[in-house]
Coordinates of C-alpha atoms in Angstrom, one line a residue:
M1 CA -36.2 14.9 53.4
T2 CA -33.9 11.9 52.4
S3 CA -35.4 12.3 48.7
A4 CA -34.8 15.5 48.8
S5 CA -30.8 14.8 49.5
S6 CA -30.6 12.4 46.9
S7 CA -32.9 14.2 44.3
S8 CA -29.5 16.5 45.2
T9 CA -27.2 14.3 45.0
H10 CA -27.5 13.1 41.2
A11 CA -29.0 16.2 39.5
D12 CA -27.6 16.3 36.0
P13 CA -24.8 18.6 36.2
A14 CA -25.2 21.7 33.8
A15 CA -24.4 22.1 30.2
N16 CA -21.6 23.6 28.9
S17 CA -20.4 24.9 24.8
F18 CA -17.3 24.2 23.7
Q19 CA -15.0 27.8 23.4
V20 CA -13.5 28.3 20.4
D21 CA -10.3 29.6 19.3
L22 CA -10.4 31.9 16.2
R23 CA -6.9 32.4 16.4
G24 CA -6.3 28.4 16.8
L25 CA -8.5 27.2 14.4
V26 CA -6.7 29.8 11.5
D27 CA -3.5 28.3 12.5
L28 CA -4.9 24.4 12.4
L29 CA -6.6 25.3 9.0
S30 CA -3.2 27.4 7.6
H31 CA -0.9 25.3 8.9
H32 CA -2.5 22.0 9.5
L33 CA -5.7 20.9 7.1
Y34 CA -4.9 23.2 3.9
S35 CA -1.5 23.5 2.3
S36 CA -1.6 26.6 1.2
P37 CA -3.1 30.1 1.6
R38 CA -4.5 30.7 -1.5
V39 CA -7.5 28.1 -1.6
Y40 CA -9.4 31.0 0.9
V41 CA -10.7 31.8 -3.1
R42 CA -11.8 28.5 -3.9
E43 CA -13.9 29.2 -0.5
L44 CA -14.8 33.0 -2.1
L45 CA -16.3 31.6 -4.9
Q46 CA -17.4 28.0 -3.7
N47 CA -20.1 29.5 -0.9
A48 CA -21.0 32.2 -4.1
V49 CA -21.4 29.2 -6.3
D50 CA -23.6 27.3 -3.8
A51 CA -25.5 30.6 -2.8
V52 CA -26.6 30.5 -6.5
T53 CA -27.7 27.2 -6.3
A54 CA -30.0 27.9 -3.6
R55 CA -31.3 31.0 -5.8
Q56 CA -31.6 28.9 -8.9
A57 CA -33.4 26.2 -6.6
L58 CA -36.3 28.6 -5.8
D59 CA -36.3 31.0 -8.1
P60 CA -35.5 29.5 -11.6
E61 CA -35.8 32.1 -13.5
A62 CA -33.9 34.5 -11.3
E63 CA -30.5 36.3 -12.4
I64 CA -27.2 34.7 -11.5
R65 CA -24.0 36.6 -11.3
I66 CA -20.7 36.2 -9.5
R67 CA -17.9 39.3 -9.4
L68 CA -15.0 39.0 -8.2
S69 CA -13.0 42.7 -7.2
A70 CA -9.4 42.3 -6.0
S71 CA -7.2 45.4 -4.9
A72 CA -3.8 45.0 -3.1
G73 CA -5.4 44.4 0.8
R74 CA -8.7 44.0 -0.4
V75 CA -10.6 41.1 -2.4
T76 CA -14.2 41.5 -3.2
I77 CA -16.7 39.1 -4.2
E78 CA -20.5 39.7 -4.7
D79 CA -23.1 36.7 -5.9
S80 CA -26.8 37.2 -6.6
G81 CA -27.8 33.8 -4.8
I82 CA -29.7 32.5 -2.2
G83 CA -28.1 35.5 0.1
L84 CA -29.3 35.4 4.6
T85 CA -31.7 36.9 7.0
A86 CA -30.0 38.2 10.9
A87 CA -30.9 35.3 12.3
E88 CA -29.1 33.0 9.9
A89 CA -26.3 35.1 10.2
H90 CA -25.7 34.7 13.1
S91 CA -26.4 30.3 13.1
L92 CA -24.4 29.6 9.8
L93 CA -21.4 31.9 9.4
A94 CA -20.8 32.0 13.2
T95 CA -21.7 28.1 14.1
I96 CA -18.3 25.9 13.1
G97 CA -19.6 22.2 12.2
R98 CA -22.7 24.2 11.0
S99 CA -23.7 24.4 7.1
S100 CA -26.0 25.3 5.3
K101 CA -25.9 22.9 2.2
R102 CA -28.0 20.5 4.8
G103 CA -31.3 20.1 3.2
G104 CA -34.3 20.8 5.0
D105 CA -32.2 24.1 7.0
H106 CA -33.6 27.6 6.2
G107 CA -35.7 26.4 4.3
L108 CA -33.7 25.1 1.7
E109 CA -35.0 22.1 0.2
T110 CA -32.3 21.7 -2.4
T111 CA -30.2 18.2 -2.1
R112 CA -26.8 18.7 -1.0
R113 CA -25.8 16.9 -4.1
E114 CA -25.9 19.9 -5.9
F115 CA -23.6 22.4 -3.4
L116 CA -20.0 22.1 -3.6
G117 CA -19.3 22.9 0.4
Q118 CA -19.8 20.0 2.8
F119 CA -17.8 21.1 5.7
G120 CA -18.9 23.8 7.0
I121 CA -15.9 25.5 8.0
G122 CA -17.3 28.2 5.5
L123 CA -15.4 32.1 5.4
L124 CA -14.0 31.3 8.1
A125 CA -11.1 30.0 6.6
C126 CA -11.0 33.2 4.9
F127 CA -9.1 34.0 8.3
V128 CA -5.9 33.2 6.7
V129 CA -5.1 35.6 4.9
A130 CA -7.8 38.0 6.6
R131 CA -7.9 39.8 9.5
Q132 CA -11.1 41.6 9.1
I133 CA -14.2 39.7 6.5
R134 CA -17.3 42.0 6.2
V135 CA -20.3 39.8 4.1
I136 CA -23.1 42.2 4.1
T137 CA -26.6 40.1 2.1
R138 CA -30.2 40.1 1.7
S139 CA -32.5 37.2 1.7
A140 CA -34.6 36.5 -1.2
R141 CA -36.4 33.5 0.8
D142 CA -37.2 36.5 2.8
P143 CA -38.5 39.7 0.8
Q144 CA -39.0 41.7 3.5
A145 CA -36.0 40.9 5.7
A146 CA -33.6 44.0 5.9
P147 CA -30.2 44.0 4.6
V148 CA -27.8 42.6 7.0
E149 CA -24.2 42.9 7.7
W150 CA -22.2 40.1 9.6
L151 CA -18.8 41.7 10.6
A152 CA -16.3 39.4 11.9
T153 CA -12.1 39.9 13.1
D154 CA -9.3 37.3 13.4
D155 CA -9.6 38.2 17.3
G156 CA -13.2 35.6 17.5
S157 CA -15.0 38.2 17.7
Y158 CA -17.8 39.6 15.4
T159 CA -21.4 41.5 15.4
V160 CA -24.5 41.2 12.7
R161 CA -26.7 44.7 12.3
E162 CA -29.4 44.7 9.4
L163 CA -28.7 48.1 7.1
P164 CA -30.8 50.3 5.5
E165 CA -32.7 49.3 2.2
E166 CA -30.7 51.2 0.4
A167 CA -27.5 49.2 1.2
R168 CA -28.6 46.7 -0.7
R169 CA -31.4 46.7 -3.2
E170 CA -31.0 42.6 -4.3
P171 CA -30.8 39.0 -3.2
G172 CA -27.8 38.2 -2.8
T173 CA -24.3 38.2 -0.6
T174 CA -21.1 40.7 -1.1
V175 CA -17.5 38.9 0.8
I176 CA -15.6 41.6 1.4
L177 CA -12.1 40.5 3.0
Q178 CA -9.2 43.0 4.8
A179 CA -6.2 41.3 4.4
R180 CA -4.2 41.0 8.2
P181 CA 0.3 42.0 7.8
G182 CA 2.1 39.7 6.8
A183 CA -0.8 37.6 4.1
E184 CA -1.4 41.2 1.2
E185 CA 0.6 39.3 -1.3
W186 CA -2.8 36.5 -1.8
T187 CA -4.4 39.6 -2.3
V188 CA -2.6 41.2 -5.4
P189 CA -5.4 41.7 -8.1
A190 CA -2.7 39.0 -10.6
K191 CA -2.8 36.4 -7.9
V192 CA -6.3 36.4 -7.1
E193 CA -7.8 36.3 -10.9
Q194 CA -4.7 33.6 -11.5
L195 CA -6.5 31.9 -8.1
A196 CA -10.1 32.0 -9.7
R197 CA -9.3 31.3 -13.1
D198 CA -7.3 28.3 -11.5
Y199 CA -9.9 27.0 -9.0
G200 CA -13.3 27.9 -11.0
S201 CA -12.8 27.7 -14.7
L202 CA -14.9 24.8 -14.8
L203 CA -17.5 26.5 -12.5
P204 CA -21.3 26.2 -14.1
Y205 CA -21.6 29.8 -13.6
D206 CA -20.6 33.1 -15.3
I207 CA -17.5 34.3 -13.5
T208 CA -16.1 37.8 -13.4
F209 CA -12.5 39.4 -12.0
T210 CA -12.7 43.8 -12.2
E211 CA -8.6 44.9 -10.9
G212 CA -9.4 47.3 -8.2
E213 CA -12.0 48.6 -5.8
S214 CA -15.4 47.6 -6.3
D215 CA -18.3 49.2 -4.4
G216 CA -20.3 46.8 -2.0
E217 CA -22.8 46.1 -5.0
G218 CA -20.3 44.5 -6.9
S219 CA -19.9 47.7 -9.5
G220 CA -17.2 49.8 -10.0
G221 CA -12.9 49.3 -10.4
G222 CA -11.7 48.4 -14.5
E223 CA -13.6 46.2 -16.7
P224 CA -14.7 42.6 -15.9
R225 CA -13.1 40.4 -17.5
G226 CA -14.1 36.3 -18.0
I227 CA -12.9 33.4 -15.3
T228 CA -14.2 30.7 -16.2
D229 CA -14.4 28.9 -19.6
R230 CA -17.0 26.5 -20.6
P231 CA -17.6 23.7 -21.9
A232 CA -14.5 22.1 -21.2
V233 CA -12.1 21.4 -23.9
W234 CA -12.8 17.7 -24.0
D235 CA -17.1 18.4 -24.6
R236 CA -16.5 20.9 -26.7
P237 CA -17.5 20.0 -31.0
F238 CA -14.6 20.7 -33.2
P239 CA -15.0 20.0 -37.6
T240 CA -11.8 16.6 -37.5
P241 CA -10.5 14.7 -35.1
A242 CA -7.3 15.9 -35.4
A243 CA -8.6 19.7 -35.3
R244 CA -10.1 18.0 -31.6
R245 CA -6.5 16.4 -31.4
V246 CA -4.7 19.7 -31.9
A247 CA -6.3 21.7 -29.5
L248 CA -6.4 19.5 -26.1
A249 CA -1.9 19.3 -27.2
G250 CA -2.5 22.8 -26.5
H251 CA -5.4 22.6 -23.3
C252 CA -2.2 20.0 -22.2
A253 CA 0.7 22.4 -22.8
Q254 CA -1.2 25.3 -21.1
L255 CA -2.1 22.9 -18.3
F256 CA 0.9 20.1 -17.8
G257 CA 4.0 22.1 -19.1
F258 CA 4.4 19.6 -22.1
T259 CA 2.7 18.3 -25.8
P260 CA 1.3 14.6 -25.5
L261 CA 2.4 11.7 -27.7
D262 CA -2.1 11.3 -28.2
S263 CA -4.9 11.6 -25.5
I264 CA -7.6 9.5 -24.1
D265 CA -10.7 10.2 -23.9
L266 CA -11.8 10.0 -19.7
D267 CA -15.8 9.1 -20.0
L268 CA -17.5 7.6 -17.6
P269 CA -21.4 8.8 -17.6
V270 CA -22.5 5.9 -15.0
A271 CA -20.2 7.8 -12.7
G272 CA -20.4 10.6 -13.5
V273 CA -17.2 11.3 -14.8
R274 CA -15.5 13.0 -17.6
G275 CA -12.4 13.9 -18.0
V276 CA -9.2 13.6 -20.6
A277 CA -5.6 11.5 -20.0
Y278 CA -2.4 13.0 -21.8
V279 CA 0.1 10.3 -22.9
L280 CA 3.6 12.0 -21.3
P281 CA 6.1 12.4 -24.6
E282 CA 9.2 11.3 -22.6
P283 CA 9.7 7.2 -20.2
T284 CA 9.1 8.0 -16.6
S285 CA 9.6 5.9 -13.8
P286 CA 7.5 3.3 -12.9
A287 CA 7.6 4.3 -9.5
H288 CA 6.9 7.5 -10.1
R289 CA 3.0 8.6 -8.9
A290 CA 1.9 10.9 -11.7
G291 CA -0.8 14.3 -9.4
H292 CA -3.9 14.1 -11.3
R293 CA -6.5 17.0 -12.2
V294 CA -9.6 17.0 -10.5
H295 CA -12.3 19.1 -10.9
L296 CA -15.8 18.2 -8.5
K297 CA -18.7 20.0 -10.0
G298 CA -16.3 22.2 -12.5
M299 CA -14.4 23.8 -9.2
L300 CA -10.4 22.7 -9.3
L301 CA -10.0 19.9 -6.1
T302 CA -6.3 18.9 -6.4
D303 CA -4.0 19.3 -9.5
H304 CA -2.1 16.3 -7.1
A305 CA -4.5 13.1 -7.2
D306 CA -1.7 10.3 -7.0
N307 CA -4.7 7.7 -6.3
L308 CA -7.1 8.6 -9.6
L309 CA -5.9 5.8 -12.1
P310 CA -4.0 2.2 -11.7
D311 CA -0.1 2.6 -10.7
W312 CA 0.4 1.3 -14.2
A313 CA -0.9 4.3 -16.2
F314 CA 2.6 6.2 -15.5
F315 CA 2.2 7.5 -18.3
V316 CA -0.5 9.8 -18.6
R317 CA -1.5 12.8 -16.3
A318 CA -5.4 12.9 -16.2
V319 CA -7.9 16.1 -15.8
I320 CA -11.1 14.8 -14.9
D321 CA -14.7 17.0 -13.8
T322 CA -16.5 14.7 -11.3
D323 CA -19.8 14.6 -9.2
T324 CA -19.5 11.2 -7.5
L325 CA -16.0 11.5 -5.8
R326 CA -15.6 12.5 -2.3
P327 CA -12.9 15.1 -1.2
T328 CA -10.8 15.2 1.8
A329 CA -11.6 17.1 4.6
S330 CA -9.7 19.7 3.5
R331 CA -10.9 19.4 -0.2
E332 CA -7.9 18.8 -1.6
N333 CA -7.4 15.6 -2.3
L334 CA -10.1 12.6 -3.0
Y335 CA -11.1 10.4 -0.2
D336 CA -10.2 6.4 -1.3
D337 CA -13.4 4.7 -0.9
E338 CA -15.3 2.0 -2.9
T339 CA -16.3 4.3 -5.1
L340 CA -13.1 5.7 -6.1
S341 CA -11.7 2.6 -6.4
A342 CA -14.4 1.7 -8.6
V343 CA -13.8 4.7 -10.9
R344 CA -10.3 4.0 -10.5
E345 CA -10.7 0.0 -11.9
A346 CA -13.2 1.4 -14.8
L347 CA -11.0 4.3 -15.9
G348 CA -8.0 2.0 -16.3
A349 CA -10.2 -0.1 -18.3
R350 CA -10.2 2.9 -20.7
V351 CA -7.0 3.2 -20.6
R352 CA -6.5 -0.1 -21.7
A353 CA -8.7 -0.2 -24.8
W354 CA -7.6 2.5 -26.1
L355 CA -4.0 0.7 -26.9
A356 CA -6.4 -1.8 -28.1
E357 CA -7.9 0.7 -30.2
L358 CA -3.9 1.5 -31.6
A359 CA -2.9 -2.1 -32.3
A360 CA -6.4 -2.8 -34.7
S361 CA -6.4 0.4 -36.4
E362 CA -3.4 2.1 -35.8
P363 CA 0.5 0.5 -35.9
E364 CA 2.6 4.0 -36.7
R365 CA 0.6 5.2 -33.5
L366 CA 1.2 3.0 -31.5
A367 CA 4.8 2.4 -32.6
A368 CA 5.3 6.0 -31.6
F369 CA 4.3 5.2 -28.0
L370 CA 5.6 1.7 -26.9
S371 CA 9.3 3.8 -28.7
V372 CA 8.3 5.3 -25.5
H373 CA 6.6 3.7 -22.6
H374 CA 7.0 0.0 -23.5
L375 CA 8.1 -0.5 -19.9
G376 CA 4.9 0.7 -19.0
V377 CA 3.0 -1.4 -21.4
K378 CA 5.2 -4.8 -19.6
S379 CA 3.5 -3.5 -16.5
L380 CA 0.0 -4.1 -17.7
A381 CA 0.2 -6.7 -19.4
R382 CA 2.0 -8.1 -16.6
H383 CA -1.8 -8.8 -15.3
D384 CA -3.7 -8.9 -18.7
A385 CA -2.9 -12.3 -20.4
E386 CA -5.9 -11.0 -22.5
L387 CA -3.7 -7.8 -23.2
L388 CA -0.3 -9.6 -23.8
G389 CA -2.1 -11.6 -27.0
L390 CA -2.5 -7.9 -27.9
M391 CA 0.3 -6.5 -27.8
L392 CA 2.4 -8.9 -29.1
P393 CA 3.0 -7.8 -32.2
W394 CA 4.6 -4.9 -30.9
L395 CA 6.2 -5.4 -27.5
P396 CA 9.9 -4.7 -28.0
F397 CA 12.5 -6.9 -26.2
E398 CA 16.6 -7.0 -26.9
T399 CA 16.7 -10.8 -28.0
S400 CA 20.2 -12.3 -29.4
E401 CA 19.2 -11.0 -33.5
G402 CA 18.8 -7.3 -32.1
S403 CA 16.0 -5.4 -30.9
M404 CA 12.7 -6.9 -32.7
S405 CA 9.2 -7.4 -31.6
L406 CA 7.9 -10.8 -29.4
Q407 CA 5.9 -11.8 -32.6
E408 CA 9.0 -11.1 -35.1
F409 CA 11.3 -13.2 -32.7
T410 CA 9.2 -15.9 -31.9
A411 CA 8.4 -16.8 -35.7
A412 CA 12.1 -17.9 -36.0
H413 CA 12.7 -20.1 -32.5
T414 CA 9.7 -21.8 -30.8
E415 CA 12.5 -22.9 -28.3
I416 CA 13.4 -19.2 -26.4
H417 CA 15.6 -18.2 -23.8
F418 CA 17.1 -15.9 -22.0
T419 CA 19.0 -14.5 -19.7
R420 CA 18.1 -12.9 -15.6
T421 CA 21.1 -10.4 -16.0
V422 CA 22.2 -7.7 -19.1
E423 CA 25.5 -8.4 -18.4
E424 CA 25.2 -12.7 -19.0
F425 CA 22.6 -11.7 -22.3
R426 CA 25.9 -9.2 -23.6
Q427 CA 28.7 -11.8 -23.1
I428 CA 26.4 -14.7 -24.8
A429 CA 24.9 -13.1 -27.5
P430 CA 27.7 -12.8 -30.2
I431 CA 28.0 -16.4 -30.1
A432 CA 24.2 -17.3 -29.9
A433 CA 23.4 -15.5 -32.6
A434 CA 26.2 -17.5 -34.3
H435 CA 25.0 -20.5 -34.2
G436 CA 21.6 -20.1 -33.8
L437 CA 20.4 -20.0 -30.9
G438 CA 17.4 -17.5 -29.8
V439 CA 18.5 -15.9 -26.6
I440 CA 16.6 -12.8 -24.8
N441 CA 17.4 -10.3 -22.4
A442 CA 15.5 -10.6 -19.7
G443 CA 17.3 -8.5 -17.6
Y444 CA 15.1 -5.7 -18.1
T445 CA 12.1 -4.6 -16.1
Y446 CA 8.9 -6.9 -16.3
D447 CA 10.9 -8.2 -19.4
A448 CA 11.4 -12.1 -17.0
D449 CA 7.8 -12.4 -16.2
L450 CA 6.1 -11.6 -19.5
L451 CA 8.7 -14.6 -20.9
A452 CA 7.0 -16.9 -18.2
L453 CA 3.6 -16.1 -18.6
L454 CA 4.6 -16.2 -23.0
P455 CA 3.9 -20.3 -22.7
T456 CA -0.3 -19.7 -21.5
V457 CA -0.5 -17.2 -24.8
R458 CA 1.4 -19.4 -27.2
P459 CA 1.2 -23.7 -26.3
D460 CA 3.5 -23.2 -29.0
L461 CA 6.5 -22.2 -27.4
K462 CA 8.8 -22.9 -25.1
V463 CA 10.8 -20.6 -22.4
T464 CA 13.7 -21.8 -20.8
E465 CA 16.3 -19.8 -18.7
L466 CA 19.7 -20.1 -20.2
D467 CA 22.2 -22.4 -19.2
A468 CA 26.1 -23.0 -19.4
G469 CA 24.9 -26.8 -21.1
A470 CA 22.4 -25.3 -22.8
V471 CA 24.3 -23.3 -24.8
T472 CA 27.8 -25.5 -25.0
E473 CA 25.9 -28.2 -26.7
R474 CA 24.9 -26.0 -29.7
L475 CA 29.0 -24.7 -29.9
D476 CA 30.3 -26.7 -32.7
P477 CA 32.8 -30.0 -31.3
V478 CA 36.2 -30.3 -31.6
P479 CA 37.4 -33.4 -33.6
T480 CA 37.8 -36.8 -31.6
S481 CA 42.2 -36.5 -32.6
A482 CA 42.2 -32.4 -32.0
E483 CA 40.6 -33.1 -28.4
L484 CA 43.0 -35.8 -27.4
A485 CA 45.6 -35.0 -28.4
L486 CA 45.0 -31.9 -26.8
A487 CA 44.2 -34.2 -23.5
P488 CA 47.9 -33.1 -21.1
F489 CA 46.8 -28.8 -22.2
L490 CA 43.3 -29.3 -21.3
S491 CA 43.9 -31.7 -17.8
T492 CA 46.9 -28.6 -17.0
A493 CA 43.9 -26.4 -17.6
R494 CA 40.5 -27.9 -15.7
T495 CA 43.3 -28.5 -12.5
R496 CA 44.8 -24.7 -12.8
L497 CA 40.2 -23.6 -12.3
E498 CA 39.8 -26.2 -10.0
A499 CA 39.8 -24.3 -7.1
Q500 CA 37.4 -21.4 -8.8
G501 CA 34.4 -24.2 -9.6
C502 CA 35.3 -23.9 -12.8
D503 CA 35.5 -26.3 -15.6
V504 CA 37.1 -26.8 -19.2
V505 CA 36.1 -27.7 -22.3
L506 CA 37.0 -26.6 -25.9
R507 CA 34.5 -26.1 -28.9
A508 CA 34.9 -24.4 -32.2
F509 CA 32.6 -21.5 -32.2
Q510 CA 32.2 -17.8 -33.7
P511 CA 33.3 -15.1 -33.6
V512 CA 36.7 -16.6 -34.0
S513 CA 38.6 -12.9 -32.1
V514 CA 36.4 -14.8 -29.0
P515 CA 39.0 -17.3 -27.2
A516 CA 37.4 -17.6 -24.4
L517 CA 33.8 -17.6 -23.0
Y518 CA 32.9 -17.6 -19.2
L519 CA 29.2 -19.8 -19.0
D520 CA 28.1 -19.1 -15.4
D521 CA 23.5 -20.3 -14.6
R522 CA 22.1 -20.6 -11.4
Q523 CA 22.7 -23.8 -10.1
A524 CA 26.2 -23.4 -11.0
R525 CA 25.9 -19.9 -8.5
Q526 CA 23.7 -22.0 -6.3
E527 CA 26.8 -24.3 -5.9
R528 CA 29.5 -22.1 -5.4
D529 CA 27.3 -20.6 -2.3
R530 CA 27.1 -24.2 -0.8
T531 CA 31.0 -24.6 -2.0
A532 CA 32.0 -21.0 0.2
A533 CA 29.1 -21.9 3.4
L534 CA 31.0 -24.9 3.5
D535 CA 34.7 -23.8 4.0
S536 CA 33.4 -21.0 6.4
A537 CA 30.8 -23.8 8.6
D538 CA 32.0 -25.1 11.6
S539 CA 32.2 -29.0 11.8
L540 CA 28.7 -29.8 12.2
W541 CA 27.5 -27.7 9.5
S542 CA 30.2 -29.2 7.0
G543 CA 28.7 -32.2 7.9
I544 CA 25.1 -31.7 6.9
L545 CA 26.3 -28.6 3.2
G546 CA 28.6 -32.1 2.3
A547 CA 26.2 -34.5 3.0
L548 CA 24.0 -31.6 1.0
R549 CA 26.5 -31.8 -2.2
G550 CA 25.2 -32.4 -5.2
S551 CA 26.0 -33.2 -9.0
A552 CA 24.8 -29.7 -9.9
P553 CA 26.0 -28.1 -13.4
R554 CA 29.6 -26.4 -12.8
A555 CA 30.7 -22.3 -14.5
R556 CA 32.6 -24.0 -17.8
L557 CA 35.3 -22.0 -19.2
V558 CA 34.5 -22.4 -23.0
L559 CA 38.0 -22.2 -24.8
N560 CA 38.1 -20.8 -29.0
H561 CA 39.5 -24.2 -31.1
N562 CA 39.2 -21.9 -33.5
N563 CA 40.7 -18.7 -32.1
P564 CA 44.7 -19.0 -32.6
L565 CA 45.8 -18.0 -29.6
I566 CA 44.0 -20.7 -27.8
R567 CA 46.4 -23.6 -29.9
R568 CA 49.7 -21.2 -29.5
I569 CA 48.6 -22.0 -25.3
S570 CA 47.5 -25.4 -26.3
A571 CA 51.8 -25.9 -27.9
L572 CA 53.2 -24.0 -24.8
P573 CA 56.0 -26.5 -23.7
D574 CA 56.0 -25.2 -19.8
E575 CA 53.3 -26.4 -17.8
A576 CA 53.3 -23.4 -15.4
L577 CA 53.4 -21.0 -17.3
T578 CA 50.6 -22.6 -19.8
G579 CA 48.7 -22.8 -16.4
T580 CA 49.5 -18.8 -15.8
A581 CA 47.9 -18.3 -19.5
V582 CA 45.2 -20.2 -18.4
E583 CA 44.4 -18.5 -15.5
S584 CA 44.7 -15.6 -17.8
L585 CA 41.6 -16.0 -19.7
Y586 CA 39.9 -17.2 -17.0
G587 CA 39.8 -13.7 -15.6
Q588 CA 40.1 -12.2 -18.8
A589 CA 35.8 -14.1 -19.9
L590 CA 35.3 -13.4 -16.4
L591 CA 35.5 -9.3 -16.4
M592 CA 33.9 -9.9 -20.2
S593 CA 30.6 -10.9 -18.5
Q594 CA 30.7 -8.1 -16.0
R595 CA 29.6 -10.1 -12.6
P596 CA 31.1 -9.3 -9.2
L597 CA 34.2 -10.9 -8.8
R598 CA 34.5 -13.5 -6.0
P599 CA 37.5 -12.5 -3.4
A600 CA 39.4 -15.9 -5.0
D601 CA 39.0 -14.7 -8.4
S602 CA 40.9 -11.2 -7.7
T603 CA 43.5 -13.4 -6.0
L604 CA 43.3 -14.8 -9.5
L605 CA 43.6 -12.3 -11.9
N606 CA 46.9 -10.8 -9.5
R607 CA 48.6 -13.7 -9.2
A608 CA 47.9 -14.5 -13.7
F609 CA 49.1 -11.1 -13.4
L610 CA 52.8 -11.1 -12.0
G611 CA 53.3 -14.5 -13.5
L612 CA 53.1 -13.3 -16.9
L613 CA 54.9 -9.5 -16.1
E614 CA 57.5 -12.3 -14.7
W615 CA 58.4 -14.6 -17.4
A616 CA 57.9 -11.0 -19.6
T617 CA 60.7 -10.1 -18.0
H618 CA 62.3 -13.0 -17.3
S619 CA 62.6 -14.0 -21.3
T620 CA 63.8 -10.6 -21.8
D621 CA 66.5 -10.9 -19.5
S622 CA 67.3 -14.4 -21.2
Q623 CA 67.9 -13.2 -24.7
E624 CA 70.1 -9.8 -23.6
G625 CA 72.2 -13.2 -21.2
Q626 CA 72.5 -14.8 -24.6
K627 CA 73.6 -11.9 -26.4

């Protein structure tokens, strides 16, 4: 008794099956898994292709055909594939998660690799546009089995029944979709044909499309039109390389809407990848991740794969066909795994090799490419010293001697100075050019990084950031006698600009039209920031920051002794007017450098401007009074 009671208490609970709400599943597919109802055409094509692939494995001599037709509210696809028995229809068409592509199921021995579908969702995905799905099928594996009809509606119910022999005499399957209310636009013939071409143009079997009603055997309707367009354009023979380039350019224009600068073959037989990358004809941001077009075993997987190529290859749009890369669950993008990582690296190597080939043998084509995409090449060269050395003859930079290649510039200058901002370069470039100082504008993206790497490729070059001292030393000194004569003026100028943390020096330089030059460098800016922090700090921090005061260089206002205005100002008898004029020169030079103004600088500019106005109006009043 005790034993029986114990046995009853610990009996295993009865097993239950999950109940699936088909309407809920369709909502999940259409709103969360798939990006658009358009994928239903892909599912129809996919099932038909897999069916004829299995038929060929069973009977290599079997006639293969796939026929698609559409009329308003109805889509039909008929294939001569493997077909199903009644038992298989029950098991495969109505069981979520079951796939007929699994090796060994129902006597199917073809390896799973040969099929497009992998997730067993199958025809249920077609409910995103259909209210009813009717399947008429006959098995090629069991010639004695009768034709079968599988009929399902979007309320989650289905029926399976055997049909008379005449319903379908040959093995294969016909699928008929009836559009549900609100989805009729997806069954319009022109739309269905366009989607079929988009998804299936590279599929390995001939597929035709017919507009109009079709009977269950795939006949009827209008004249059939071919959907597939094989081989892919990159695999077709052409009489000359020029003819191939023209054909690829036309393919790019049709596919992506632009005529490419060039095309790059992406042939990786070991990785099962074939395709082409098209070079964009206009510059694009490095931050923009281009969408690439990927076919999986001929079926379009996605036209916005942004993880196919390395980020630096943002100047190309690629289209490939692969049989090795894995799709995501929605089959609308690539699964980012180790295989994709290896393929991405190999495709990047192909783009790099293309650049090397142009540099070695076709400099004119390379120059045309770099005129548009030098930014992308510079991005790549930062991480590839070999490519940096290869591209040196061609990479353009803005220099104090004009826009030129780095190789041309380094032929004249073994000591290279660079500025980190465009504003600083534009202020110093005319003076540097006049005095033989080699300066490169590194204010653009990647340029500073490349210049820092330059000595690793060219050890004979010295690359340093431009500082105020280096520029000042290159400018002609003023004769000692002249500088001594102007000592009171220079003292007044230095006193006036002491509060700005700016020193004043006198030099003679070209062009004569520039009265004053404001020179600044990173160390001087750091010293000003430290001083500003010192002014606003409490007593403890003031002591600490004060102890850190060093001999860092200060900003410099270089006055041009060759400029007539400087000579007139230096000869003014009124010290107050001289100080105001010096402040005005400082403000003008600061504005020319296009640096952000500090509050103290804005105050000085206002004071100098008002001071000059007051002096000018006061002089006018005095002259009128004398009259």
